Coordinates of C-alpha atoms in Angstrom, one line a residue:
M203 CA 0.0 0.0 0.1
Q204 CA 2.9 2.4 0.9
R205 CA 4.6 1.7 -2.5
Q206 CA 1.3 2.4 -4.4
K207 CA 0.9 5.7 -2.4
E208 CA 4.6 6.7 -3.4
E209 CA 4.1 5.7 -7.1
Y210 CA 0.6 7.5 -7.5
E211 CA 2.0 10.6 -5.8
K212 CA 4.6 11.0 -8.5
R213 CA 1.7 11.5 -10.8
G214 CA 0.0 13.9 -8.6
I215 CA -2.6 11.4 -7.6
S216 CA -3.4 10.7 -3.9
L217 CA -5.2 7.5 -2.4
T218 CA -8.4 8.3 -0.6
F219 CA -7.2 6.0 2.1
F220 CA -4.4 8.3 3.1
E221 CA -6.0 11.7 2.4
E222 CA -9.6 11.4 3.3
K223 CA -9.3 14.0 6.2
T224 CA -7.6 16.7 4.0
T225 CA -8.7 20.2 4.3
Q226 CA -7.5 21.1 0.9
P227 CA -9.7 21.4 -2.2
Y228 CA -9.6 18.4 -4.4
L229 CA -11.0 16.3 -7.2
I230 CA -12.1 12.7 -6.6
N231 CA -12.8 10.1 -9.2
L232 CA -16.4 8.9 -9.8
D233 CA -17.2 5.5 -11.5
V234 CA -20.5 3.7 -11.8
D235 CA -18.5 0.7 -10.6
A236 CA -18.7 1.1 -6.8
Y237 CA -15.4 -0.6 -6.2
R238 CA -13.5 1.8 -8.5
S239 CA -15.4 4.9 -7.5
M240 CA -13.8 7.5 -5.1
R241 CA -10.4 5.7 -4.8
F242 CA -8.2 8.6 -6.2
M243 CA -8.0 12.1 -5.2
Y244 CA -6.2 15.1 -7.0
L245 CA -5.2 17.7 -4.4
L246 CA -5.5 21.3 -5.7
S247 CA -3.2 22.9 -3.0
K248 CA -0.8 24.9 -5.2
P249 CA -1.4 28.4 -6.7
N250 CA -1.4 26.8 -10.2
T251 CA -1.9 23.1 -10.8
V252 CA -1.5 21.8 -14.5
V253 CA -3.3 18.6 -15.7
G254 CA -1.6 16.8 -18.6
T255 CA 0.8 14.2 -19.6
K256 CA 3.7 16.2 -18.3
G257 CA 1.8 18.2 -15.7
D258 CA 1.5 18.4 -12.0
I259 CA -1.4 15.9 -12.2
K260 CA -1.0 13.1 -14.7
P261 CA -4.3 11.0 -14.9
M262 CA -4.1 7.4 -16.2
S263 CA -6.5 8.0 -19.0
L264 CA -5.1 7.8 -22.5
S265 CA -7.5 10.7 -23.5
V266 CA -5.5 13.2 -21.4
V267 CA -3.1 15.4 -23.5
D268 CA -0.2 17.7 -22.6
Q269 CA -1.5 20.9 -21.0
H270 CA -4.9 19.5 -20.9
C271 CA -6.2 22.0 -18.4
S272 CA -5.2 23.8 -15.2
F273 CA -6.6 24.9 -11.7
E274 CA -5.8 28.2 -10.2
K275 CA -6.0 28.7 -6.4
S276 CA -6.1 32.2 -5.1
P277 CA -4.2 33.1 -2.0
E278 CA -5.7 33.3 1.5
D279 CA -7.8 36.4 2.2
I280 CA -8.7 36.5 5.9
G281 CA -11.4 39.2 6.7
E282 CA -12.1 41.0 9.9
D283 CA -14.4 38.2 10.9
G284 CA -11.8 35.7 10.6
V285 CA -13.2 34.0 7.7
D286 CA -10.9 33.2 4.7
K287 CA -12.6 34.6 1.6
G288 CA -9.6 33.5 -0.6
G289 CA -8.6 30.0 -1.7
I290 CA -10.9 30.2 -4.4
V291 CA -10.4 27.5 -7.1
T292 CA -10.8 28.3 -10.9
L293 CA -10.9 25.8 -13.7
V294 CA -8.9 27.0 -16.8
G295 CA -9.6 25.4 -20.2
G296 CA -6.6 24.0 -22.1
A297 CA -5.7 21.8 -25.0
G298 CA -7.8 18.9 -24.0
E299 CA -11.6 18.2 -23.8
V300 CA -12.9 19.4 -20.4
L301 CA -16.6 19.4 -19.2
H302 CA -18.0 21.4 -16.3
N303 CA -21.3 20.3 -15.1
G304 CA -22.2 18.9 -18.5
K305 CA -20.8 22.0 -20.4
K306 CA -17.8 21.9 -22.6
I307 CA -15.0 24.4 -21.5
E308 CA -13.1 26.1 -24.3
K309 CA -9.3 26.7 -24.2
G310 CA -8.7 29.8 -22.1
T311 CA -12.2 29.8 -20.5
R312 CA -12.2 30.4 -16.7
V313 CA -14.8 28.9 -14.3
E314 CA -14.9 29.3 -10.7
L315 CA -15.8 25.8 -8.9
T316 CA -18.0 25.2 -6.0
G317 CA -18.5 22.2 -4.0
F318 CA -20.1 19.1 -5.8
D319 CA -19.2 20.5 -9.3
R320 CA -18.7 17.8 -11.8
V321 CA -15.5 18.0 -13.9
V322 CA -14.6 15.6 -16.8
I323 CA -11.1 15.6 -17.9
G324 CA -10.8 13.6 -21.1
N325 CA -13.0 10.8 -20.2
E326 CA -12.2 10.8 -16.4
L327 CA -15.2 11.7 -14.5
M328 CA -14.5 13.6 -11.2
L329 CA -16.3 15.5 -8.4
F330 CA -14.9 18.6 -6.9
R331 CA -14.9 18.8 -3.0
Y332 CA -13.8 21.6 -0.8
P333 CA -14.0 20.7 2.9
G334 CA -15.6 23.3 5.0
R335 CA -17.0 25.2 2.0
E336 CA -19.8 22.9 0.9
D337 CA -23.5 23.3 1.3
T338 CA -24.2 20.9 4.1
T339 CA -28.0 20.8 3.1
K340 CA -27.2 19.2 -0.2
E341 CA -26.3 15.6 -0.9
P342 CA -23.4 15.2 -3.4
P343 CA -24.4 13.7 -6.8
T344 CA -24.1 10.1 -7.2
A345 CA -21.7 8.5 -9.9
D346 CA -24.7 7.4 -11.8
D347 CA -26.0 11.0 -11.9
A348 CA -22.6 12.4 -13.1
A349 CA -22.3 9.6 -15.7
R350 CA -25.7 10.5 -17.1
E351 CA -24.9 14.1 -17.2
F352 CA -21.6 13.3 -19.0
Q353 CA -23.5 11.1 -21.7
E354 CA -26.0 13.8 -22.4
A355 CA -23.3 16.3 -22.8
L356 CA -21.5 14.1 -25.3
Q357 CA -24.8 13.7 -27.2
S358 CA -25.5 17.4 -27.2
Q359 CA -22.1 18.1 -29.0
D360 CA -23.5 16.1 -31.9
K361 CA -26.5 18.1 -33.1
A362 CA -27.9 15.2 -35.1
A363 CA -27.7 12.8 -32.4
M364 CA -29.3 15.2 -30.0
Q365 CA -32.2 15.8 -32.3
A366 CA -32.6 12.1 -32.7
L367 CA -32.6 11.7 -29.0
E368 CA -35.2 14.3 -28.5
A369 CA -37.3 12.7 -31.1
Q370 CA -36.9 9.4 -29.5
K371 CA -37.9 10.8 -26.1
K372 CA -41.0 12.5 -27.5
Q373 CA -42.0 9.3 -29.3
F374 CA -41.6 7.3 -25.9
E375 CA -43.7 9.8 -24.0
E376 CA -46.4 9.7 -26.8
E377 CA -46.3 5.9 -26.9
K378 CA -46.7 5.9 -23.0
A379 CA -49.5 8.3 -23.1
A380 CA -51.4 6.4 -25.7
W381 CA -50.7 3.1 -23.8
E382 CA -52.1 4.5 -20.6
K383 CA -55.2 5.8 -22.4
Q384 CA -55.8 2.5 -24.2
K385 CA -55.4 0.5 -20.9
A386 CA -57.8 2.6 -19.1
E387 CA -60.3 2.3 -21.8
A388 CA -59.7 -1.5 -21.9
E389 CA -60.0 -1.8 -18.2
A390 CA -63.2 0.2 -18.3
A391 CA -64.7 -1.9 -21.0
R392 CA -63.6 -5.0 -19.2
S393 CA -65.3 -4.0 -16.0
Q394 CA -68.4 -3.3 -18.0
A395 CA -68.2 -6.5 -19.9
L396 CA -68.0 -8.6 -16.6
T397 CA -71.4 -7.5 -15.8
S398 CA -73.3 -7.5 -19.0
A399 CA -71.1 -9.0 -21.8
T400 CA -70.9 -12.5 -23.2
P401 CA -68.0 -14.8 -22.4
E402 CA -66.7 -14.2 -25.9
E403 CA -66.7 -10.4 -25.3
V404 CA -64.9 -10.8 -22.0
A405 CA -62.2 -13.0 -23.6
E406 CA -61.7 -10.4 -26.3
Q407 CA -61.2 -7.7 -23.7
E408 CA -58.7 -9.9 -21.7
K409 CA -56.8 -10.3 -25.1
K410 CA -56.6 -6.6 -25.7
L411 CA -55.2 -6.0 -22.2
K412 CA -52.6 -8.7 -22.8
E413 CA -51.6 -7.0 -26.0
L414 CA -51.4 -3.6 -24.3
E415 CA -49.2 -5.1 -21.6
Q416 CA -46.9 -6.8 -24.2
Q417 CA -46.5 -3.3 -26.0
E418 CA -45.6 -1.6 -22.8
K419 CA -42.9 -4.3 -22.1
E420 CA -41.7 -3.6 -25.6
R421 CA -41.6 0.1 -25.0
L422 CA -39.7 -0.2 -21.8
A423 CA -37.2 -2.7 -23.4
R424 CA -36.4 -0.2 -26.1
Q425 CA -35.6 2.4 -23.4
V426 CA -33.2 0.0 -21.7
N427 CA -31.5 -0.7 -25.1
D428 CA -31.2 2.9 -25.7
Q429 CA -29.6 3.6 -22.3
E430 CA -27.3 0.6 -22.8
L431 CA -26.1 2.0 -26.0
R432 CA -25.3 5.5 -24.5
D433 CA -23.4 3.8 -21.8
V434 CA -21.3 1.6 -23.8
L435 CA -20.4 3.6 -26.8
P436 CA -17.8 5.7 -25.0
K437 CA -16.3 2.7 -23.4
I438 CA -16.0 1.1 -26.9
N439 CA -14.1 4.2 -28.1
E440 CA -11.6 4.2 -25.1
L441 CA -11.1 0.4 -25.4
K442 CA -10.0 0.9 -29.0
Q443 CA -7.3 3.2 -27.7
I444 CA -6.3 0.8 -24.8
V445 CA -5.9 -2.2 -27.3
H446 CA -3.7 0.1 -29.5
V447 CA -1.3 0.8 -26.7
L448 CA -1.2 -2.7 -25.7
N449 CA -0.2 -3.7 -29.2
R450 CA -3.3 -5.6 -29.9
D451 CA -4.6 -3.7 -33.0
V452 CA -6.0 -6.8 -34.4
L453 CA -9.1 -6.3 -32.2
S454 CA -12.2 -4.1 -33.1
F455 CA -15.4 -3.4 -31.6
E456 CA -18.9 -2.4 -32.5
T457 CA -22.4 -2.7 -31.2
A458 CA -25.0 -5.3 -32.5
L459 CA -28.4 -6.3 -31.8
K460 CA -29.0 -10.1 -31.0
G461 CA -31.9 -11.8 -32.6
T462 CA -35.2 -12.2 -30.7
G463 CA -36.2 -15.7 -29.1
G464 CA -37.9 -18.5 -30.8
D465 CA -41.4 -17.3 -29.9
G466 CA -40.9 -14.2 -32.1
Q467 CA -41.6 -11.9 -29.2
G468 CA -39.4 -9.5 -27.3
I469 CA -36.9 -6.8 -28.3
P470 CA -33.4 -7.7 -29.6
Q471 CA -30.7 -7.3 -26.9
V472 CA -27.6 -5.0 -27.2
K473 CA -24.4 -7.0 -27.6
V474 CA -20.8 -5.9 -28.3
K475 CA -19.2 -7.6 -31.3
V476 CA -15.4 -8.2 -30.8
H477 CA -13.6 -9.1 -34.1
N478 CA -10.0 -10.4 -34.4
S479 CA -8.9 -9.5 -37.8
K480 CA -5.8 -11.9 -37.6
T481 CA -7.9 -15.0 -37.3
D482 CA -11.1 -13.7 -38.6
E483 CA -13.1 -14.7 -35.5
T484 CA -16.0 -12.8 -34.0
I485 CA -17.5 -13.1 -30.4
L486 CA -20.6 -11.5 -29.0
L487 CA -20.5 -10.2 -25.5
D488 CA -23.1 -9.1 -23.1
V489 CA -22.7 -5.4 -22.1
F490 CA -22.0 -6.5 -18.7
E491 CA -19.1 -8.8 -19.7
F492 CA -17.6 -6.2 -22.0
V493 CA -17.7 -3.5 -19.3
K494 CA -16.1 -5.8 -16.9
A495 CA -13.3 -6.5 -19.3
Y496 CA -13.0 -2.9 -20.1
S497 CA -12.5 -1.9 -16.4
L498 CA -9.9 -4.7 -16.0
L499 CA -7.8 -3.5 -19.1
K500 CA -8.1 0.0 -17.9
D501 CA -6.5 -1.0 -14.7
E502 CA -3.7 -2.9 -16.4
V503 CA -2.8 0.3 -18.4
A504 CA -2.6 2.1 -15.1
F505 CA -0.3 -0.6 -13.6
L506 CA 1.9 -0.4 -16.7
K507 CA 2.1 3.4 -16.6
N508 CA 3.0 3.3 -12.9
A509 CA 5.8 0.7 -13.4
I510 CA 7.3 2.5 -16.3
A511 CA 7.3 5.7 -14.5
N512 CA 9.0 4.1 -11.3
N513 CA 11.5 2.2 -13.3
R514 CA 10.3 -1.2 -12.2
E515 CA 9.1 -4.4 -14.0
Y516 CA 5.6 -5.4 -14.5
T517 CA 3.9 -8.1 -16.4
S518 CA 0.1 -8.5 -17.0
P519 CA -1.2 -11.9 -16.1
Q520 CA -1.8 -14.0 -19.2
G521 CA -5.5 -14.1 -18.5
H522 CA -5.5 -10.3 -18.7
D523 CA -4.3 -10.2 -22.3
P524 CA -7.2 -8.5 -24.3
I525 CA -7.5 -11.3 -26.7
T526 CA -7.6 -14.0 -24.0
L527 CA -9.8 -11.8 -21.7
L528 CA -12.4 -11.0 -24.5
F529 CA -12.5 -14.3 -26.3
D530 CA -12.3 -16.6 -23.3
N531 CA -16.1 -16.2 -22.8
S532 CA -19.2 -18.5 -23.6
F533 CA -21.6 -16.8 -25.9
H534 CA -24.6 -17.3 -28.1
V535 CA -23.3 -17.9 -31.5
G536 CA -26.4 -19.0 -33.3
S537 CA -29.7 -20.9 -33.3
A538 CA -31.5 -23.7 -35.2
T539 CA -35.2 -23.2 -35.3
S540 CA -37.9 -26.1 -36.0
F541 CA -41.7 -26.2 -36.1
P542 CA -42.9 -29.0 -34.1
E543 CA -46.4 -29.4 -35.3
Y544 CA -45.6 -32.9 -36.8
L545 CA -45.1 -34.1 -33.2
L546 CA -48.8 -34.1 -32.9
Y547 CA -49.1 -37.1 -35.1
N548 CA -46.5 -39.3 -33.3
L549 CA -44.2 -39.1 -36.3
E550 CA -40.4 -39.4 -36.0
T551 CA -38.0 -36.7 -37.5
D552 CA -37.4 -37.3 -41.2
P553 CA -33.7 -38.0 -41.7
E554 CA -33.4 -35.3 -44.4
E555 CA -34.8 -32.7 -41.9
S556 CA -32.8 -33.8 -38.9
R557 CA -29.8 -31.5 -39.7
M558 CA -31.0 -28.0 -39.2
N559 CA -29.3 -24.9 -40.3
I560 CA -27.7 -23.0 -37.5
K561 CA -28.4 -19.2 -38.2
N562 CA -26.1 -16.5 -36.9
A563 CA -27.4 -14.7 -33.7
V564 CA -26.9 -11.3 -35.2
P565 CA -27.3 -9.6 -38.6
P566 CA -27.1 -10.9 -41.5
F567 CA -28.4 -14.1 -39.8
N568 CA -26.5 -16.2 -42.2
T569 CA -26.1 -20.0 -41.9
I570 CA -23.0 -20.9 -39.8
G571 CA -23.3 -24.7 -39.5
K572 CA -25.7 -27.6 -39.0
L573 CA -27.2 -29.0 -35.7
E574 CA -28.4 -32.6 -35.9
V575 CA -31.7 -32.9 -33.8
I576 CA -34.0 -36.0 -33.8
W577 CA -37.4 -36.5 -32.2
T578 CA -38.5 -40.2 -31.8
P579 CA -42.0 -41.0 -30.4
L580 CA -42.2 -43.6 -27.5
S581 CA -45.0 -45.7 -26.3
C582 CA -44.2 -45.0 -22.6
E583 CA -42.1 -42.6 -20.4
D584 CA -39.8 -45.5 -19.5
E585 CA -37.7 -45.9 -22.6
S586 CA -36.6 -49.4 -21.7
Q587 CA -40.3 -50.5 -21.8
H588 CA -40.9 -48.8 -25.3
N589 CA -42.9 -50.9 -27.8
P590 CA -43.2 -49.5 -31.1
D591 CA -46.4 -51.5 -31.8
K592 CA -48.2 -49.7 -29.0
I593 CA -47.7 -46.1 -30.6
D594 CA -51.1 -44.7 -31.6
D595 CA -51.8 -43.5 -35.2
I596 CA -53.0 -40.0 -34.9
D597 CA -55.3 -38.8 -37.9
G598 CA -55.8 -35.2 -36.5
P599 CA -54.7 -33.0 -33.8
T600 CA -57.8 -33.3 -31.7
D601 CA -57.3 -37.1 -31.6
L602 CA -54.4 -36.6 -29.2
I603 CA -56.5 -34.8 -26.6
G604 CA -56.9 -36.8 -23.4
K605 CA -54.2 -39.3 -24.3
S606 CA -50.5 -39.3 -23.1
W607 CA -47.7 -37.9 -25.4
T608 CA -44.0 -39.1 -25.1
Y609 CA -41.0 -38.2 -27.3
K610 CA -37.4 -38.7 -26.9
L611 CA -35.2 -35.9 -28.1
E612 CA -31.8 -36.4 -29.3
I613 CA -29.2 -33.6 -30.0
K614 CA -26.3 -35.4 -31.7
G615 CA -24.0 -32.5 -32.5
A616 CA -23.0 -29.5 -34.5
T617 CA -21.0 -29.5 -37.7
G618 CA -19.2 -26.9 -39.9
L619 CA -19.0 -24.1 -37.3
P620 CA -16.9 -21.1 -38.3
M621 CA -14.7 -21.2 -35.1
I622 CA -12.9 -23.9 -33.3
T623 CA -14.6 -24.4 -29.9
D624 CA -13.1 -24.9 -26.6
L625 CA -16.4 -25.6 -24.9
A626 CA -19.9 -25.8 -26.3
Y627 CA -23.5 -26.6 -25.2
V628 CA -27.1 -26.2 -26.5
Q629 CA -30.0 -24.8 -24.6
Y630 CA -33.7 -24.9 -25.6
E631 CA -37.0 -24.3 -24.0
F632 CA -39.9 -26.6 -24.1
L633 CA -43.3 -26.0 -22.3
G634 CA -41.8 -23.0 -20.4
E635 CA -38.9 -25.1 -19.0
L636 CA -35.2 -24.7 -19.9
F637 CA -33.1 -27.7 -20.8
T638 CA -29.3 -27.7 -21.3
T639 CA -27.0 -30.3 -22.8
E640 CA -23.7 -31.1 -21.0
S641 CA -20.9 -28.6 -21.8
V642 CA -18.4 -30.6 -24.0
E643 CA -14.7 -29.5 -24.0
Q644 CA -13.6 -30.4 -27.5
N645 CA -11.2 -28.3 -29.6
T646 CA -13.2 -28.8 -32.9
R647 CA -15.5 -27.2 -35.4
N648 CA -17.9 -30.3 -35.0
P649 CA -18.7 -30.7 -31.3
A650 CA -20.6 -33.8 -30.4
F651 CA -23.2 -33.6 -27.6
N652 CA -24.9 -37.0 -27.7
Y653 CA -27.7 -35.4 -25.6
S654 CA -31.1 -37.2 -25.1
H655 CA -34.1 -36.4 -23.0
V656 CA -37.5 -37.9 -22.8
H657 CA -40.4 -35.4 -22.8
H658 CA -43.7 -36.7 -21.5
V659 CA -47.2 -35.1 -21.1
P660 CA -49.5 -37.5 -19.2
C661 CA -52.7 -36.0 -20.5
V662 CA -52.8 -33.8 -23.7
T663 CA -55.0 -30.7 -23.5
E664 CA -56.2 -28.3 -26.2
E665 CA -53.4 -25.9 -25.1
F666 CA -50.8 -28.2 -25.6
V667 CA -52.1 -29.0 -29.2
Q668 CA -52.0 -25.1 -29.8
Y669 CA -48.6 -25.0 -28.4
L670 CA -47.1 -27.5 -30.9
Q671 CA -49.2 -26.0 -33.7
S672 CA -48.1 -22.4 -33.2
H673 CA -44.9 -22.5 -31.3
R674 CA -41.2 -22.5 -32.8
L675 CA -38.6 -24.5 -31.0
E676 CA -35.2 -22.7 -30.8
F677 CA -32.0 -24.7 -30.1
Q678 CA -29.4 -22.0 -29.0
L679 CA -25.8 -23.0 -29.6
F680 CA -23.3 -21.4 -27.0
I681 CA -19.5 -21.9 -27.6
N682 CA -16.4 -20.7 -25.9
P683 CA -13.9 -20.2 -28.7
Y684 CA -10.5 -21.9 -28.8
I685 CA -7.9 -19.2 -29.0
L686 CA -6.2 -20.4 -32.2
D687 CA -3.2 -18.1 -32.3
P688 CA -2.5 -16.4 -28.9
P689 CA -0.1 -13.4 -28.9
K690 CA 3.6 -14.2 -28.8
D691 CA 4.5 -11.0 -27.0
A692 CA 3.8 -10.4 -23.5
I693 CA 2.1 -7.3 -22.1
S694 CA 5.0 -6.1 -20.0
T695 CA 7.4 -3.3 -19.3
D696 CA 9.9 -5.6 -21.1
N697 CA 7.9 -5.1 -24.3
P698 CA 9.6 -2.1 -26.1
I699 CA 6.6 -1.6 -28.4
I700 CA 4.2 -1.2 -25.5
V701 CA 6.6 0.9 -23.4
N702 CA 7.0 3.3 -26.4
L703 CA 3.2 3.5 -27.0
L704 CA 2.6 4.4 -23.4
G705 CA 5.2 7.2 -23.7
G706 CA 8.1 5.6 -21.8
T707 CA 11.6 4.9 -23.1
A708 CA 12.1 1.2 -24.1
Q709 CA 15.2 -0.3 -22.5
V710 CA 16.3 -3.6 -21.2
K711 CA 15.7 -3.6 -17.3
L712 CA 16.8 -6.2 -14.9
P713 CA 15.4 -6.7 -11.5
Y714 CA 17.3 -4.9 -8.6
E715 CA 18.0 -8.2 -6.8
E716 CA 19.4 -9.7 -10.0
L717 CA 21.7 -6.8 -10.5
E718 CA 23.0 -7.1 -7.0
S719 CA 23.7 -10.8 -7.5
Q720 CA 25.7 -10.1 -10.8
V721 CA 27.6 -7.3 -8.8
K722 CA 28.7 -9.7 -6.1
S723 CA 29.7 -12.3 -8.7
H724 CA 31.8 -10.1 -10.7
Q725 CA 33.5 -8.7 -7.5
V726 CA 34.4 -12.2 -6.6
E727 CA 35.9 -12.7 -10.1
K728 CA 37.7 -9.4 -9.9
Q729 CA 39.3 -10.3 -6.5
A730 CA 40.5 -13.7 -7.9
L731 CA 42.0 -11.9 -11.0
Y732 CA 43.9 -9.6 -8.9
E733 CA 45.3 -12.4 -6.9
E734 CA 46.4 -14.1 -10.1
V735 CA 48.0 -10.9 -11.4
T736 CA 49.9 -10.6 -8.1
F737 CA 51.3 -14.0 -8.4
L738 CA 52.2 -13.6 -12.0
R739 CA 54.1 -10.3 -11.2
Q740 CA 56.0 -12.2 -8.4
A741 CA 56.8 -15.2 -10.8
F742 CA 58.1 -12.6 -13.4
K743 CA 60.4 -11.0 -11.1
A744 CA 61.7 -14.4 -9.8
A745 CA 62.4 -15.5 -13.3
T746 CA 64.0 -12.3 -14.7
G747 CA 65.3 -10.6 -11.7
Q748 CA 63.5 -7.3 -12.8
D749 CA 60.6 -5.6 -11.7
P750 CA 57.3 -6.4 -13.8
P751 CA 55.9 -3.5 -15.8
P752 CA 53.6 -1.2 -13.8
F753 CA 49.8 -2.3 -13.9
N754 CA 47.4 0.5 -14.6
P755 CA 43.7 -0.2 -14.7
L756 CA 41.4 1.2 -17.3
P757 CA 40.1 4.7 -16.5
K758 CA 36.6 5.0 -15.4
S759 CA 34.0 5.3 -18.1
T760 CA 32.0 8.5 -18.2
E761 CA 29.0 6.4 -19.0
T762 CA 28.9 4.8 -15.6
E763 CA 28.9 8.1 -13.9
T764 CA 25.2 8.6 -14.4
L765 CA 24.2 5.1 -13.5
S766 CA 22.7 3.8 -10.3
T767 CA 25.1 2.2 -7.7
P768 CA 24.5 -1.5 -8.6
R769 CA 24.6 -0.7 -12.3
K770 CA 27.7 1.4 -11.9
Q771 CA 29.5 -1.3 -9.9
L772 CA 28.4 -4.0 -12.6
A773 CA 29.7 -1.8 -15.4
E774 CA 33.0 -1.3 -13.7
A775 CA 33.5 -4.9 -13.0
R776 CA 32.9 -5.8 -16.5
S777 CA 35.4 -3.2 -17.7
T778 CA 38.0 -4.5 -15.4
D779 CA 37.2 -8.2 -16.5
A780 CA 37.5 -7.2 -20.1
L781 CA 41.0 -5.6 -19.5
L782 CA 42.3 -8.7 -17.6
N783 CA 41.2 -11.1 -20.0
A784 CA 42.3 -9.3 -23.1

């Protein structure tokens, strides 16, 4: 913890753990992730504090530029009442993007700050705090409130996007008002119908109410999708910068809408499509999974920057490599859909129809493989007691009502998939219950499931007949892709490309302990060589009767004067060793 404190202080960043009782004005980070929110403080105690890549405060964000902005603090001004009227903090716009309470600050613009003001530097969301000078009757804004303000500010900078948003909001309000009016009218009609209408009219009113409820669900779902898109787009743009500095430019990101369920109802879900151009592989991530990976990679960049700034080694865990982190996830790659109406007639699946097309889960919904699914009628629920001769012949759907219905479903496997799987499984829903095959770990494009399950209905009803006649069965295939060509270079301070991209100077660095060990080894060798030279000089004098020529060590290299002690000693020892062995 102490080392972290020292390293962050070199960037002008304080840890809240150590500075939470400060009386100085400061900025504190906000994050919708509660674990990351309010961890870092930026003290504004100097008359002029510059924020930027070379300033007094150097945030970790890749969106921060040199001379990004600055903060001026006026000197103390103690009045006759003993109250300090000075110490006013003023935000001054600079070369980078800065927002104050949702409004953009142009270069040179000056804004006096008050407690609980929101300040966005690049894409770093912060809250201004001034102990002793805040309105105690007000609650500080939450991270969610500040993030929402930031998103609306970003959209307002794009006039077309803002107009589209306003039109969408207006549409939502109109739809809501119309829905509430229709619902009120339908409920009134239903109440009247209960007293005077026929059963058919009552059923019709109930149907209208259900349709209105479904429309409201869809409207709310569209609002959720819209909010998710606004949340994730800035993170996608920042992650593009992150994978660039981590030398993983093969990755690209875009939003996508995942197809609706097998019943044809519902609103498509927002997903993030991650593409690896090197292997031409694509994965779909839930927004939650994407944001989790984004936060972790943002932390890795911070760790690397700190290590480079403090001349120490750091290597990201292998599991935190962007390619591994993003592609080592199970996702819904596609679905095979069938119409089960023929199951009303106790017919088995036609061999030519058993291999169904697997359609991509997102546009263009192209065929990405085959899934072999077989339905076989059984005479009883216990497969071991099955007798083919006891299966009833069904001429029409109504003939089945009142009888039992039993089928064995087999999911053999998938073939011809566009990606090699590391893990795969299939899910399907039948009569409102979710069924899942075992997850198979096979590095192949043709995973075999060999799944079977007996579905049994003791007494067929008219509702079950309608279910098979109108329902679509969707078999969803989930896979965890096999990482075919993992990166050869580590994400580390030893990687010169990454160090240069992060603004450091690439050089070979050895751990301090290894340097000390090498120094001691060379010192031992140096002493042994001196002893050997002394012996040779004595032998020379004994053999010739003359004094040996004087021994002058090499002059000290000017290159070692600027080196740290262990490096300097190591360089001198190597220099002496080279002279004695020449």
